[in-house]
mmCIF file of C-alpha atoms in Angstrom:
data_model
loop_
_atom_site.group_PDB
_atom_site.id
_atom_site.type_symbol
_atom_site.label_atom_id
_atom_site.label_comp_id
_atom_site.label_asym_id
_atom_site.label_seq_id
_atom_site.Cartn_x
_atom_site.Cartn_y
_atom_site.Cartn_z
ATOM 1 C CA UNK A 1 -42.480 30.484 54.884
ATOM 2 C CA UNK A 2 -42.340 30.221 51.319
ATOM 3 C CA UNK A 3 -43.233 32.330 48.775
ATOM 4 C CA UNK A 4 -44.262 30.694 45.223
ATOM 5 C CA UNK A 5 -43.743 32.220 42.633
ATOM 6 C CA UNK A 6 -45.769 32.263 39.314
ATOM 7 C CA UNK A 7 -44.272 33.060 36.005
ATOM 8 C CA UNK A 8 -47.260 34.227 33.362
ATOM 9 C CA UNK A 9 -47.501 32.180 30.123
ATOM 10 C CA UNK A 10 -49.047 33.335 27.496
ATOM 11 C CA UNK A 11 -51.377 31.173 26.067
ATOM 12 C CA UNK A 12 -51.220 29.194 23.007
ATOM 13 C CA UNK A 13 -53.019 28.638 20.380
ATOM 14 C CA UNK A 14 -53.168 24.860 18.522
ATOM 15 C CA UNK A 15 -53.644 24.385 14.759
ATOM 16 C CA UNK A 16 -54.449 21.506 13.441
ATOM 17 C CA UNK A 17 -54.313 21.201 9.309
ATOM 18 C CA UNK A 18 -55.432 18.559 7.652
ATOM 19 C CA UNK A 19 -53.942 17.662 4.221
ATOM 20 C CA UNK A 20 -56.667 18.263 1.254
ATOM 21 C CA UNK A 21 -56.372 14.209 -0.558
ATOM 22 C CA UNK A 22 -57.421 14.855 -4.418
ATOM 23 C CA UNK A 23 -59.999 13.006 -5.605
ATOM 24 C CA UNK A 24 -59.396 9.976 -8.004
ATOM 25 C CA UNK A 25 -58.476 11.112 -11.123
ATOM 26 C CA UNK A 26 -57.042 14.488 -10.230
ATOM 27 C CA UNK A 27 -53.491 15.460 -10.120
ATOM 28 C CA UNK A 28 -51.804 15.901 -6.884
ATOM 29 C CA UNK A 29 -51.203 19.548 -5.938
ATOM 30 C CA UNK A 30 -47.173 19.952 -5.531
ATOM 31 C CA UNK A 31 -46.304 23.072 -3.334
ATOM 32 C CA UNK A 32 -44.953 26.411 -4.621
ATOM 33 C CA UNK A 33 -41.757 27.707 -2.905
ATOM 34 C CA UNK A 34 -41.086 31.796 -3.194
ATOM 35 C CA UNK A 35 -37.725 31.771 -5.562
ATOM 36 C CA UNK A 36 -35.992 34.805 -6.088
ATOM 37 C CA UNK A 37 -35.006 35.523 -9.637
ATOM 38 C CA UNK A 38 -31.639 36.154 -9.048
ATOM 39 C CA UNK A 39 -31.194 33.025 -7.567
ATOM 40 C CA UNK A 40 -32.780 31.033 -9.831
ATOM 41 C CA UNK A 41 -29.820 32.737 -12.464
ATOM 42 C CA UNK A 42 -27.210 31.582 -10.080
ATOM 43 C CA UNK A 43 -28.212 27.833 -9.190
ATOM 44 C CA UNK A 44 -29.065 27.675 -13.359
ATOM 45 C CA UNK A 45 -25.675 28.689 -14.010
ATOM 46 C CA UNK A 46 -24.048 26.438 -11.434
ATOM 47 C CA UNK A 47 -26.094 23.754 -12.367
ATOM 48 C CA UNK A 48 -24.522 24.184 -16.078
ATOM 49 C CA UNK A 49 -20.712 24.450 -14.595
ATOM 50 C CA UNK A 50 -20.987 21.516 -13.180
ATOM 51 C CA UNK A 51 -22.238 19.168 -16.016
ATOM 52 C CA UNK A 52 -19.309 20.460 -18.327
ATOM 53 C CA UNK A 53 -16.689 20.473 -15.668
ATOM 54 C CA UNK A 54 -13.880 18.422 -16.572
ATOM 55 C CA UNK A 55 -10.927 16.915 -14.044
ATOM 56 C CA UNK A 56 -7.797 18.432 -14.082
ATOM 57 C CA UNK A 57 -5.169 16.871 -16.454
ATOM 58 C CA UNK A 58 -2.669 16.950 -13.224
ATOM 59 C CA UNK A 59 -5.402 15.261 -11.299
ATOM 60 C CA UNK A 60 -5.086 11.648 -11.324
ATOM 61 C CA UNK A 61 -0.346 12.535 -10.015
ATOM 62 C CA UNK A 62 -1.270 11.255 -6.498
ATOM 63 C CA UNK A 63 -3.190 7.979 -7.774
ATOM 64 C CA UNK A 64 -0.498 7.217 -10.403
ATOM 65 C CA UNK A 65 2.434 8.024 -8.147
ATOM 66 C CA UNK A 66 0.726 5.138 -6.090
ATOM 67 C CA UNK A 67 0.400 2.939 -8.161
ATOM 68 C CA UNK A 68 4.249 3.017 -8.825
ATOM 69 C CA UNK A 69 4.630 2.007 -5.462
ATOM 70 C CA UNK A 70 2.976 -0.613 -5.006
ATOM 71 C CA UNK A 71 4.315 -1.971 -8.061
ATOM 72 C CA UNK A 72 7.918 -0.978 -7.494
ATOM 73 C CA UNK A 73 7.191 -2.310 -3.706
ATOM 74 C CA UNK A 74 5.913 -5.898 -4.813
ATOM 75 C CA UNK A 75 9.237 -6.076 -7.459
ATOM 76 C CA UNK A 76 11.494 -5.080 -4.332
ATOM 77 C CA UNK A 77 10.342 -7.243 -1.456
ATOM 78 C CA UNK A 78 9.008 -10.386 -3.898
ATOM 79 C CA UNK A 79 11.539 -13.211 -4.583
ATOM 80 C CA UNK A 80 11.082 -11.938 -8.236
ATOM 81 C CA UNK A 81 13.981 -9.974 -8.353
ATOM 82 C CA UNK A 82 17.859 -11.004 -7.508
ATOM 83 C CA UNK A 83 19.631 -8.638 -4.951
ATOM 84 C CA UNK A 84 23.195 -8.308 -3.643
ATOM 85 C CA UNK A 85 23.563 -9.936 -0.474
ATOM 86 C CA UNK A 86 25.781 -7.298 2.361
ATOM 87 C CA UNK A 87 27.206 -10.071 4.511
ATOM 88 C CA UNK A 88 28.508 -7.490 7.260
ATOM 89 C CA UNK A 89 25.752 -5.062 7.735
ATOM 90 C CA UNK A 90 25.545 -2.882 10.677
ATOM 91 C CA UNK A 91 22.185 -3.952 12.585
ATOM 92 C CA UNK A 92 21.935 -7.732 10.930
ATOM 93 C CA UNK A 93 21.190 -10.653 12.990
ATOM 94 C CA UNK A 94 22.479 -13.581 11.704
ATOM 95 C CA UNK A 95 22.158 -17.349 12.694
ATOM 96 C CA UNK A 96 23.793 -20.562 12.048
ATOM 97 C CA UNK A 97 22.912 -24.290 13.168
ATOM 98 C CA UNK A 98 25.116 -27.212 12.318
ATOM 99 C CA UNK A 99 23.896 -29.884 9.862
ATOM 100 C CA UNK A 100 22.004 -33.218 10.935
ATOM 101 C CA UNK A 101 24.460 -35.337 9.370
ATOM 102 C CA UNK A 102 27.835 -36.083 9.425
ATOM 103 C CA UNK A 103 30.078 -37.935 7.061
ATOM 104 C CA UNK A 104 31.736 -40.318 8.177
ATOM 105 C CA UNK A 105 34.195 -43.541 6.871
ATOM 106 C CA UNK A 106 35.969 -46.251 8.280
ATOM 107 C CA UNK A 107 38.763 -46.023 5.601
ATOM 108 C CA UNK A 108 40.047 -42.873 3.922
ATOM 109 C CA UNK A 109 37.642 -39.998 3.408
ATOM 110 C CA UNK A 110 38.233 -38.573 -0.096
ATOM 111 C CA UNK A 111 38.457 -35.095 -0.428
ATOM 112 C CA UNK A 112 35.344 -33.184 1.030
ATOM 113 C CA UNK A 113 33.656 -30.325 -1.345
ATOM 114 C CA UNK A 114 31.134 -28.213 -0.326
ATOM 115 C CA UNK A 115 28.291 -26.268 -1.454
ATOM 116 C CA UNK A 116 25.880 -23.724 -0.543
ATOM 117 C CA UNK A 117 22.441 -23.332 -1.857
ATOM 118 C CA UNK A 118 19.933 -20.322 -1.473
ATOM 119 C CA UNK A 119 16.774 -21.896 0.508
ATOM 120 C CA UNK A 120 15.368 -17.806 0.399
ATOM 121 C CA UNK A 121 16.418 -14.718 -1.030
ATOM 122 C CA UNK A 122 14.202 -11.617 -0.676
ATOM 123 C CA UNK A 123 14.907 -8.107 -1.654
ATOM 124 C CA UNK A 124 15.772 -5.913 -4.677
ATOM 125 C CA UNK A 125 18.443 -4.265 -5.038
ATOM 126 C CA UNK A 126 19.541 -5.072 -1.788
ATOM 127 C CA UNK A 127 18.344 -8.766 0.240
ATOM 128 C CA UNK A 128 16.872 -8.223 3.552
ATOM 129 C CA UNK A 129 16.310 -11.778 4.421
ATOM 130 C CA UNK A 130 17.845 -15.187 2.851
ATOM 131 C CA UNK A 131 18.447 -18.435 4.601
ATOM 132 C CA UNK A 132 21.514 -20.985 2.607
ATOM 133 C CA UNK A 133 21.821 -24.938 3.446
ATOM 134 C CA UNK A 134 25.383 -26.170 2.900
ATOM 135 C CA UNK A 135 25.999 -29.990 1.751
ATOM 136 C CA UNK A 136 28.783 -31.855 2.079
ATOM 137 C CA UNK A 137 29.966 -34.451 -0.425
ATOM 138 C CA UNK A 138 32.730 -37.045 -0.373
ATOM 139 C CA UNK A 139 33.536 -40.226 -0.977
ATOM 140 C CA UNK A 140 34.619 -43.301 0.920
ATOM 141 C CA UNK A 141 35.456 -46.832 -0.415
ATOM 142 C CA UNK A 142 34.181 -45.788 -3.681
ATOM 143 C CA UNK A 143 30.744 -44.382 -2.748
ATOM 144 C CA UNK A 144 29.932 -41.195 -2.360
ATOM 145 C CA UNK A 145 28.804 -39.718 0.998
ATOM 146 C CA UNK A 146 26.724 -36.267 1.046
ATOM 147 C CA UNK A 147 25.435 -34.723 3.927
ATOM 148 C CA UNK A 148 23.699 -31.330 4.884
ATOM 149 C CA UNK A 149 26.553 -29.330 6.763
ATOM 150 C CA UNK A 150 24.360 -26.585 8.361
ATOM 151 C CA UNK A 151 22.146 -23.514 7.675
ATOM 152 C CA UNK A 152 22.443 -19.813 7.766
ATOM 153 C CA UNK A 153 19.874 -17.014 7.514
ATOM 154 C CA UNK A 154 20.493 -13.336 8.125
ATOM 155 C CA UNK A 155 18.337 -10.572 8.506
ATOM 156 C CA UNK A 156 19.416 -6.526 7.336
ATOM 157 C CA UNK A 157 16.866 -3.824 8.633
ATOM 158 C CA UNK A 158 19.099 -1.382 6.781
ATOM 159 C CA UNK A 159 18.296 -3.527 3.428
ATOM 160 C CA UNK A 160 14.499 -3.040 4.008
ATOM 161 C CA UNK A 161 14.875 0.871 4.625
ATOM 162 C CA UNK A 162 16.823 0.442 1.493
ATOM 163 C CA UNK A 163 14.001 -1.751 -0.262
ATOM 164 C CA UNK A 164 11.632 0.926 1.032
ATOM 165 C CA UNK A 165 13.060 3.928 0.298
ATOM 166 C CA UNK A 166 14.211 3.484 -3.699
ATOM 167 C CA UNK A 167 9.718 2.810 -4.339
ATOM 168 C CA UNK A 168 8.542 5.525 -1.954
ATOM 169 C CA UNK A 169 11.234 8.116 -3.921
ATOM 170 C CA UNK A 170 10.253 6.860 -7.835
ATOM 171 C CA UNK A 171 6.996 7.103 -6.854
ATOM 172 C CA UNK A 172 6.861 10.455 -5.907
ATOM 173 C CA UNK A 173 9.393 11.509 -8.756
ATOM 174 C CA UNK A 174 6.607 9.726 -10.947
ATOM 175 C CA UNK A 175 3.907 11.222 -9.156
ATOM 176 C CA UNK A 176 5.569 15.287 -9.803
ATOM 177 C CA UNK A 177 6.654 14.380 -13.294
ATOM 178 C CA UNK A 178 3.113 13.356 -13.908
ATOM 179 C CA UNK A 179 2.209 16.469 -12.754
ATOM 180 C CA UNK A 180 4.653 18.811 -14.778
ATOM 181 C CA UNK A 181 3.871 17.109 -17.803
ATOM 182 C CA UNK A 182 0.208 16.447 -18.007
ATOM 183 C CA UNK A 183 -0.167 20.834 -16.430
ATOM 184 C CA UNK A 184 -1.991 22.689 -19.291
ATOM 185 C CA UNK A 185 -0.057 25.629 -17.850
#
């Protein structure tokens, strides 16, 4: 058998209140809280604090330290900017394809010059990427032959930790210069 068991709740009591509407042409009652003096002083005073408060003169470092990189950033990985090309970096990947044209005489072949011309160059101060087409130029029975001899591009991971590196350190040498400078201390 089971027992049931039965807990005692004590009984409650239900109060409705219905809000008094003011009549037309009266002014709406607005509710009264219980403020303490004391703080009434304090939120008066805070209030006041915060009106007058000004920013820091050192506070705006992080934003303008930033802003130098991006800028320096765009300057070193943009096409704007001329870099030295390291032919023989450690990590590069490099690739070559012969030319789609030969030249080619039935008589004598004058001499044959070459020449190399920069398709891409990206990177400041050092190029991370650039791809070169070489023509070839001669002449044969009194005409002259050119023809594209091949292409090259390379690649240099080193060059973009390079590329990376000089804006991310100006920036934050910008950033705590800012900072020493513009400290009222």
């Amino acid at each position: 058998m089971h027992a049931g068991q039965q807990t005692a709740q004590p009984p409650t009591a239900s109060v409705s209140v219905s809000p008094v509407l003011p009549q037309p042409g009266q002014a709406t009652p607005q509710p009264q809280q219980a403020v303490h003096p004391h703080a009434a002083a304090i939120g008066k005073e805070a209030a006041e604090h915060h009106q007058r408060k000004e920013p820091h003169p050192t506070a705006h470092a992080g934003l303008i330290g930033f802003g130098v990189f991006v800028v320096l950033g765009i300057l070193c990985f943009a096409p704007m900017l001329p870099g030295k090309i390291w032919h023989d970096a450690p990590g590069s990947s490099q690739a070559f394809s012969t030319g789609d044209q030969n030249l080619s005489c039935l008589g004598t072949l004058g001499p044959v010059t070459t020449t190399e011309s920069f398709d891409t160059k990206l990177g400041f101060p050092v190029v991370y990427n650039y791809a070169t087409t070489s023509h070839m130029r001669a002449e044969c029975g009194g005409k002259a032959q050119t023809a594209v001899g091949g292409h090259t591009s390379q690649f240099n991971p080193i060059a973009v930790a390079i590329d990376f590196a000089i804006p991310l350190g100006l920036s934050i040498i910008t950033a705590k210069l800012w900072r020493k400078f513009r400290s009222t201390d």
